[in-house]
Amino acid sequence: MKYNIAVIPGDGIGREVVEQAVKVLKAVGSKYGHIFELTEVDAGGCAIDKYGVALPEETLEVCKKSDAVLLGAVGGPKWDTLPGSERPEQALLGLRKGLGLFANLRPAVLHNALKEASPLKPEIIGESLDIIVVRELTGGIYFGDRGRSGNYAYDTEKYSIEEVERIARVAFDIAIKRKKKVVSVDKANILESSRLWREVVERVAEEYPEVTLEHMYVDNAAMQLVRNPKQFDVIVTSNMFGDILSDEASMLTGSIGMLPSASLGTDRRGMYEPVHGSAPDIAGQDKANPIAMIISAAMMLRYSFDLAEEADAIEKAVGSVLDQGYRTGDIMSPGMKLVGTNEMGERIIDNI
Ligand code: NAD
């Protein structure tokens, strides 16, 4: 099969980690007989320098015509003095909007070999951790009516039935391929929008009889994530709760250099990027951990192309390299072997 992928290296370490992910994709393509047609386009600070805008029209067009988008990271000190509406990060908002991406997937996986990097006690983690937070991305309080009047200010949390239905379906579809358990997080004891959320999620759950659904209030969920994270598999929640809980869940796993993400729309097209930024402090020094980017590429194979075996192969290769003791600086610990960005990429390819 042939798959068209728009590749946006972006700025700083974005370029370095994307280079490794592209190499990994080529290795997977030749092993499994797929053609990954890659089109590189600019967005972020480098696009501001070249075209005067963070998201050139042509970049968005290429992304819209592609089956998926791989993005490194955008931004850096060079563009920090620009006004908010002209900054490199505007490219991310423009891409999400332009591609209609409403679901944000943030896995928090703790590899056995990196257990010591977790702030949690070993007995709480057990053998490993594998949670995925499905966050609604284009609704709720971040997009609701807001303003100021006299001596007060307000923001509005608003969700339609359709918005909740579509994010719930994303979560249940993922749960079917995992442990068949969804925890829906809300604040239905207080918020009317959460009561609607709960009703709609329950209705959608009826379409998935093999999946168990549990509801949890957000304050309890925040506590349970550190008290007993192993009870979670798929968490589905609103934009703001998801923003907070996905950061909390991901930090259970240690380094930011290990965290991938995916944003999905109504068709199978998605945008896949590491959670981290352009890391100007280590850019251009072969120090960046490429694993978050490489696992993001694996997510692309799994969620946009339905290539589960190929995605597994990448994830297993990452696990093997960690088991063999290779570490970039951010996940280094005594007795392990320090490698650079490029060597980490090469070793992962060797294990595919
Ligand atoms: P950052 O994630 O770039 O870096 C935070 C810290 O983590 C730094 O010390 C960095 O060296 C380290 N780090 C990050 N990724 C790493 C990796 N793969 N391997 C090893 N170490 C890694 O966050 P920041 O410093 O707040 O932001 C830097 C720039 O990136 C800013 O311009 C910011 O706006 C932008 N940013 C972009 C995105 C994105 O493109 N999605 C996300 C966050 C920040």
Coordinates of C-alpha atoms and ligand atoms in Angstrom, one line a residue:
M1 CA 0.0 0.0 0.0
K2 CA 1.0 3.6 -0.5
Y3 CA 0.5 6.3 2.1
N4 CA 1.0 10.0 1.7
I5 CA 2.5 11.7 4.7
A6 CA 3.1 15.4 5.1
V7 CA 6.3 15.9 7.2
I8 CA 6.8 19.2 9.1
P9 CA 10.2 19.2 10.8
G10 CA 9.6 22.7 12.3
D11 CA 12.3 24.3 14.5
G12 CA 15.1 23.3 16.9
I13 CA 15.2 19.6 17.9
G14 CA 12.0 19.1 15.8
R15 CA 14.2 18.8 12.8
E16 CA 16.6 16.3 14.5
V17 CA 13.9 14.0 15.9
V18 CA 11.8 14.0 12.6
E19 CA 14.9 12.9 10.7
Q20 CA 15.1 9.8 13.0
A21 CA 11.3 9.1 12.7
V22 CA 11.6 9.3 8.9
K23 CA 14.5 6.8 8.9
V24 CA 12.4 4.4 11.1
L25 CA 9.4 4.7 8.7
K26 CA 11.6 3.9 5.7
A27 CA 12.9 0.8 7.6
V28 CA 9.4 -0.3 8.4
G29 CA 8.3 0.4 4.8
S30 CA 11.0 -1.8 3.3
K31 CA 10.4 -4.6 5.9
Y32 CA 6.7 -4.8 5.4
G33 CA 6.4 -3.7 1.8
H34 CA 4.7 -0.3 2.2
I35 CA 5.5 2.9 0.3
F36 CA 5.5 5.9 2.6
E37 CA 5.4 8.9 0.3
L38 CA 6.8 11.8 2.3
T39 CA 6.3 15.5 1.4
E40 CA 8.3 17.9 3.6
V41 CA 6.7 21.3 4.2
D42 CA 7.5 24.3 6.5
A43 CA 5.6 25.6 9.5
G44 CA 6.6 27.5 12.6
G45 CA 9.6 29.8 13.0
C46 CA 11.3 28.6 9.9
A47 CA 8.2 29.4 7.9
I48 CA 8.0 32.9 9.4
D49 CA 11.6 33.5 8.3
K50 CA 10.9 32.2 4.7
Y51 CA 7.3 33.3 4.1
G52 CA 6.4 35.7 6.8
V53 CA 3.7 33.4 8.3
A54 CA 3.8 30.5 10.7
L55 CA 1.5 28.4 8.6
P56 CA 1.8 29.0 4.8
E57 CA -1.3 28.3 2.7
E58 CA 0.7 25.7 0.8
T59 CA 1.6 23.8 3.9
L60 CA -2.0 23.5 5.0
E61 CA -3.0 22.4 1.4
V62 CA -0.3 19.6 1.4
C63 CA -1.5 18.4 4.9
K64 CA -5.1 18.4 3.7
K65 CA -4.2 16.2 0.8
S66 CA -2.1 13.8 2.9
D67 CA -3.2 10.7 4.8
A68 CA -1.4 11.9 7.9
V69 CA 0.9 14.7 9.2
L70 CA 4.1 14.2 11.2
L71 CA 5.2 17.2 13.1
G72 CA 8.5 17.8 15.0
A73 CA 8.1 20.9 17.1
V74 CA 7.9 24.7 16.4
G75 CA 9.1 27.8 18.2
G76 CA 12.2 29.2 19.7
P77 CA 13.8 32.3 21.3
K78 CA 14.3 33.9 17.9
W79 CA 10.5 34.4 17.6
D80 CA 9.6 35.0 21.2
T81 CA 9.2 38.7 20.9
L82 CA 6.6 38.5 18.2
P83 CA 3.0 39.3 19.2
G84 CA 0.9 36.2 20.1
S85 CA -1.1 36.1 16.8
E86 CA 2.2 36.0 14.8
R87 CA 4.1 33.4 16.8
P88 CA 5.3 30.0 15.5
E89 CA 2.7 28.2 17.8
Q90 CA -0.1 29.7 15.7
A91 CA 0.8 27.0 13.1
L92 CA -0.4 24.3 15.5
L93 CA -3.7 26.0 16.1
G94 CA -4.1 26.6 12.3
L95 CA -3.3 22.9 11.5
R96 CA -5.8 21.6 14.2
K97 CA -8.5 23.8 12.9
G98 CA -7.7 23.4 9.2
L99 CA -7.7 19.6 9.5
G100 CA -10.7 19.4 11.8
L101 CA -8.8 17.6 14.6
F102 CA -11.1 17.3 17.6
A103 CA -9.5 14.4 19.5
N104 CA -6.2 14.5 21.2
L105 CA -4.6 11.1 22.2
R106 CA -1.9 11.2 24.8
P107 CA -0.5 7.8 25.8
A108 CA 1.4 7.5 29.1
V109 CA 3.5 4.4 28.9
L110 CA 6.2 3.6 31.4
H111 CA 8.7 1.1 30.0
N112 CA 9.9 -1.5 32.5
A113 CA 13.5 -0.4 31.9
L114 CA 12.7 3.2 32.9
K115 CA 10.8 2.5 36.1
E116 CA 13.3 4.4 38.2
A117 CA 12.4 7.6 36.2
S118 CA 8.8 7.6 37.5
P119 CA 8.2 9.8 40.6
L120 CA 5.9 7.0 41.9
K121 CA 7.0 4.2 44.2
P122 CA 7.7 0.8 42.4
E123 CA 4.9 -0.9 44.3
I124 CA 2.4 1.5 42.9
I125 CA 3.6 1.1 39.4
G126 CA 3.9 -2.7 39.4
E127 CA 5.2 -4.2 36.2
S128 CA 4.5 -1.3 33.9
L129 CA 2.0 1.5 33.2
D130 CA 0.0 1.9 30.0
I131 CA -2.7 4.6 30.0
I132 CA -4.2 6.7 27.2
V133 CA -5.9 10.0 27.7
V134 CA -8.5 10.9 25.0
R135 CA -9.0 14.6 25.3
E136 CA -11.7 16.6 23.5
L137 CA -9.8 19.3 21.7
T138 CA -12.0 21.8 20.0
G139 CA -14.9 22.5 22.4
G140 CA -15.5 23.3 26.1
I141 CA -14.3 26.3 28.1
Y142 CA -11.3 27.0 25.9
F143 CA -13.6 27.9 23.0
G144 CA -16.7 29.1 24.9
D145 CA -18.0 32.6 25.3
R146 CA -15.7 34.7 27.5
G147 CA -15.4 38.3 28.6
R148 CA -15.2 40.9 31.2
S149 CA -17.8 43.2 32.6
G150 CA -17.4 45.7 35.4
N151 CA -15.5 44.0 38.2
Y152 CA -16.0 40.4 36.9
A153 CA -14.8 38.1 34.2
Y154 CA -16.3 34.9 32.8
D155 CA -15.6 31.8 30.7
T156 CA -18.2 29.4 29.4
E157 CA -18.1 25.6 29.4
K158 CA -20.4 24.4 26.6
Y159 CA -20.7 21.0 24.8
S160 CA -23.2 19.8 22.3
I161 CA -24.5 16.2 22.1
E162 CA -22.7 15.7 18.8
E163 CA -19.3 16.9 20.2
V164 CA -19.5 14.5 23.1
E165 CA -20.7 11.6 20.9
R166 CA -17.8 11.9 18.5
I167 CA -15.1 12.0 21.2
A168 CA -16.8 9.2 23.1
R169 CA -16.7 7.0 19.9
V170 CA -13.0 7.7 19.5
A171 CA -12.4 6.5 23.1
F172 CA -14.6 3.4 22.7
D173 CA -13.0 2.5 19.4
I174 CA -9.6 2.6 21.0
A175 CA -10.8 0.7 24.1
I176 CA -12.0 -2.2 21.9
K177 CA -8.4 -2.6 20.7
R178 CA -7.0 -2.4 24.2
K179 CA -8.3 -3.7 27.6
K180 CA -12.0 -2.8 26.9
K181 CA -12.3 -0.3 29.7
V182 CA -13.2 3.4 29.5
V183 CA -13.2 5.8 32.4
S184 CA -15.1 9.0 31.6
V185 CA -14.0 11.9 33.7
D186 CA -16.4 14.9 34.4
K187 CA -17.7 17.0 37.2
A188 CA -21.3 15.9 36.9
N189 CA -22.0 16.6 40.6
I190 CA -21.7 20.4 39.9
L191 CA -21.7 21.2 36.1
E192 CA -24.7 20.9 33.8
S193 CA -22.4 20.4 30.8
S194 CA -20.9 17.4 32.7
R195 CA -24.3 15.9 33.2
L196 CA -25.0 16.1 29.5
W197 CA -21.5 14.6 28.9
R198 CA -22.3 11.7 31.2
E199 CA -25.7 11.0 29.6
V200 CA -24.2 11.0 26.1
V201 CA -21.2 8.9 27.0
E202 CA -23.6 6.3 28.5
R203 CA -25.7 6.2 25.3
V204 CA -22.6 5.7 23.2
A205 CA -21.4 3.0 25.5
E206 CA -24.6 1.0 24.6
E207 CA -23.1 0.6 21.1
Y208 CA -20.1 -1.1 22.7
P209 CA -21.4 -3.8 25.0
E210 CA -18.0 -5.5 25.3
V211 CA -16.5 -2.3 26.8
T212 CA -16.9 -1.5 30.5
L213 CA -17.6 2.2 31.3
E214 CA -16.9 3.9 34.6
H215 CA -17.6 7.5 35.5
M216 CA -15.2 9.5 37.7
Y217 CA -15.2 13.0 39.0
V218 CA -12.2 15.0 37.9
D219 CA -10.9 15.7 41.4
N220 CA -11.0 12.0 42.2
A221 CA -9.4 11.1 38.9
A222 CA -6.5 13.4 39.6
M223 CA -6.0 11.7 43.0
Q224 CA -6.5 8.1 41.6
L225 CA -3.9 8.7 38.9
V226 CA -1.1 9.0 41.6
R227 CA -2.8 6.6 44.1
N228 CA -3.5 3.7 41.8
P229 CA -2.8 4.5 38.2
K230 CA -3.0 0.8 37.1
Q231 CA -6.8 1.0 37.4
F232 CA -6.9 3.1 34.2
D233 CA -6.6 2.1 30.6
V234 CA -8.6 4.6 28.4
I235 CA -9.6 7.9 30.0
V236 CA -12.0 10.1 28.0
T237 CA -12.6 13.7 29.1
S238 CA -13.3 17.3 28.1
N239 CA -10.8 19.8 26.8
M240 CA -9.8 21.5 30.1
F241 CA -9.9 18.4 32.3
G242 CA -7.9 16.5 29.6
D243 CA -5.3 19.2 29.3
I244 CA -4.6 18.8 33.0
L245 CA -5.0 15.1 33.4
S246 CA -2.9 14.2 30.3
D247 CA 0.0 16.2 31.7
E248 CA -0.4 14.5 35.1
A249 CA -0.6 11.0 33.5
S250 CA 2.4 11.6 31.3
M251 CA 4.6 12.8 34.1
L252 CA 4.0 9.4 35.9
T253 CA 6.3 8.1 33.2
G254 CA 9.3 10.3 33.7
S255 CA 10.9 12.2 30.7
I256 CA 9.2 14.5 28.3
G257 CA 11.4 13.1 25.6
M258 CA 9.4 9.8 25.7
L259 CA 5.9 11.2 25.2
P260 CA 4.0 11.0 21.9
S261 CA 0.7 12.4 20.9
A262 CA -1.9 12.2 18.2
S263 CA -4.7 14.5 17.1
L264 CA -7.6 12.9 15.1
G265 CA -10.5 14.2 13.1
T266 CA -13.6 12.6 11.6
D267 CA -11.8 10.8 8.8
R268 CA -8.7 8.7 9.7
R269 CA -6.3 11.5 9.0
G270 CA -4.4 12.6 12.0
M271 CA -1.5 14.8 13.1
Y272 CA 1.2 13.0 15.1
E273 CA 3.8 14.9 17.2
P274 CA 5.8 14.6 20.4
V275 CA 4.5 16.4 23.4
H276 CA 7.8 18.3 23.9
G277 CA 8.8 21.5 22.2
S278 CA 11.8 22.6 20.2
A279 CA 14.2 22.5 23.2
P280 CA 16.4 25.4 22.1
D281 CA 18.8 24.6 25.0
I282 CA 19.9 21.3 23.3
A283 CA 19.1 22.0 19.6
G284 CA 21.8 21.1 17.1
Q285 CA 23.9 19.1 19.6
D286 CA 22.7 15.6 18.8
K287 CA 21.3 15.4 22.4
A288 CA 17.6 15.2 21.8
N289 CA 15.7 12.0 22.6
P290 CA 14.0 10.9 19.4
I291 CA 11.7 8.3 21.1
A292 CA 8.7 10.6 21.6
M293 CA 8.7 11.4 17.8
I294 CA 9.4 7.8 16.8
I295 CA 6.5 6.5 18.9
S296 CA 4.3 9.3 17.4
A297 CA 5.1 7.8 14.0
A298 CA 4.1 4.4 15.4
M299 CA 0.8 5.9 16.5
M300 CA 0.3 7.2 13.0
L301 CA 0.7 3.6 11.6
R302 CA -1.8 2.3 14.2
Y303 CA -4.5 5.0 14.1
S304 CA -4.4 6.5 10.6
F305 CA -3.3 3.5 8.6
D306 CA -4.5 0.5 10.7
L307 CA -1.0 -1.0 10.6
A308 CA -1.0 -2.5 14.1
E309 CA 1.7 -5.0 13.5
E310 CA 4.1 -2.4 12.1
A311 CA 3.3 -0.1 15.0
D312 CA 4.0 -2.9 17.5
A313 CA 7.3 -3.5 15.7
I314 CA 8.4 0.0 16.3
E315 CA 7.3 0.1 20.0
K316 CA 8.9 -3.3 20.7
A317 CA 12.2 -2.1 19.1
V318 CA 12.1 1.0 21.4
G319 CA 11.6 -1.3 24.4
S320 CA 14.5 -3.6 23.3
V321 CA 16.9 -0.6 22.9
L322 CA 16.0 0.6 26.4
D323 CA 16.4 -3.0 27.7
Q324 CA 19.9 -3.1 26.1
G325 CA 20.7 -0.1 28.3
Y326 CA 21.0 2.7 25.7
R327 CA 19.9 6.1 26.9
T328 CA 19.9 9.7 25.6
G329 CA 20.9 12.3 28.2
D330 CA 17.4 13.1 29.4
I331 CA 16.7 9.5 30.6
M332 CA 20.3 8.6 31.5
S333 CA 21.0 6.8 34.7
P334 CA 24.2 5.3 36.3
G335 CA 25.5 2.2 34.5
M336 CA 23.6 2.9 31.2
K337 CA 25.2 3.7 27.8
L338 CA 24.8 7.3 26.7
V339 CA 24.0 7.8 23.0
G340 CA 23.0 10.8 20.8
T341 CA 19.9 11.4 18.8
N342 CA 21.3 9.8 15.7
E343 CA 22.6 6.7 17.4
M344 CA 19.4 6.1 19.3
G345 CA 17.5 6.2 15.9
E346 CA 20.0 3.8 14.3
R347 CA 19.7 1.3 17.2
I348 CA 15.9 1.4 17.0
I349 CA 16.1 0.6 13.3
D350 CA 18.5 -2.2 14.0
N351 CA 15.9 -3.7 16.3
I352 CA 13.1 -3.5 13.8
Ligands
NAD1 P1 10.5 22.1 25.6 O1 9.7 20.9 25.6 O2 11.1 22.5 24.3 O3 11.8 21.9 26.6 C1 11.6 21.7 28.0 C2 12.9 21.0 28.6 O4 12.8 19.6 28.2 C3 14.2 21.5 28.0 O5 15.2 21.5 29.0 C4 14.6 20.5 26.9 O6 15.9 20.4 26.7 C5 13.9 19.2 27.4 N1 13.5 18.4 26.3 C6 12.4 18.6 25.5 N2 12.3 17.6 24.6 C7 13.4 16.8 24.8 C8 13.8 15.7 24.1 N3 13.2 15.2 23.0 N4 15.0 15.1 24.5 C9 15.7 15.6 25.5 N5 15.3 16.7 26.2 C10 14.1 17.3 25.8 O7 9.7 23.3 26.2 P2 10.1 24.8 26.4 O8 11.5 25.0 26.7 O9 9.0 25.4 27.3 O10 9.8 25.4 24.9 C11 10.8 25.7 23.9 C12 10.1 26.2 22.6 O11 9.3 25.1 22.1 C13 9.2 27.4 22.9 O12 9.4 28.2 21.8 C14 7.8 26.8 23.0 O13 6.8 27.7 22.6 C15 7.9 25.7 22.0 N6 7.0 24.6 22.2 C16 6.5 24.0 21.1 C17 5.6 22.9 21.2 C18 5.2 22.2 19.9 O14 5.7 22.5 18.9 N7 4.2 21.3 20.0 C19 5.3 22.4 22.4 C20 5.8 23.0 23.6 C21 6.7 24.1 23.4

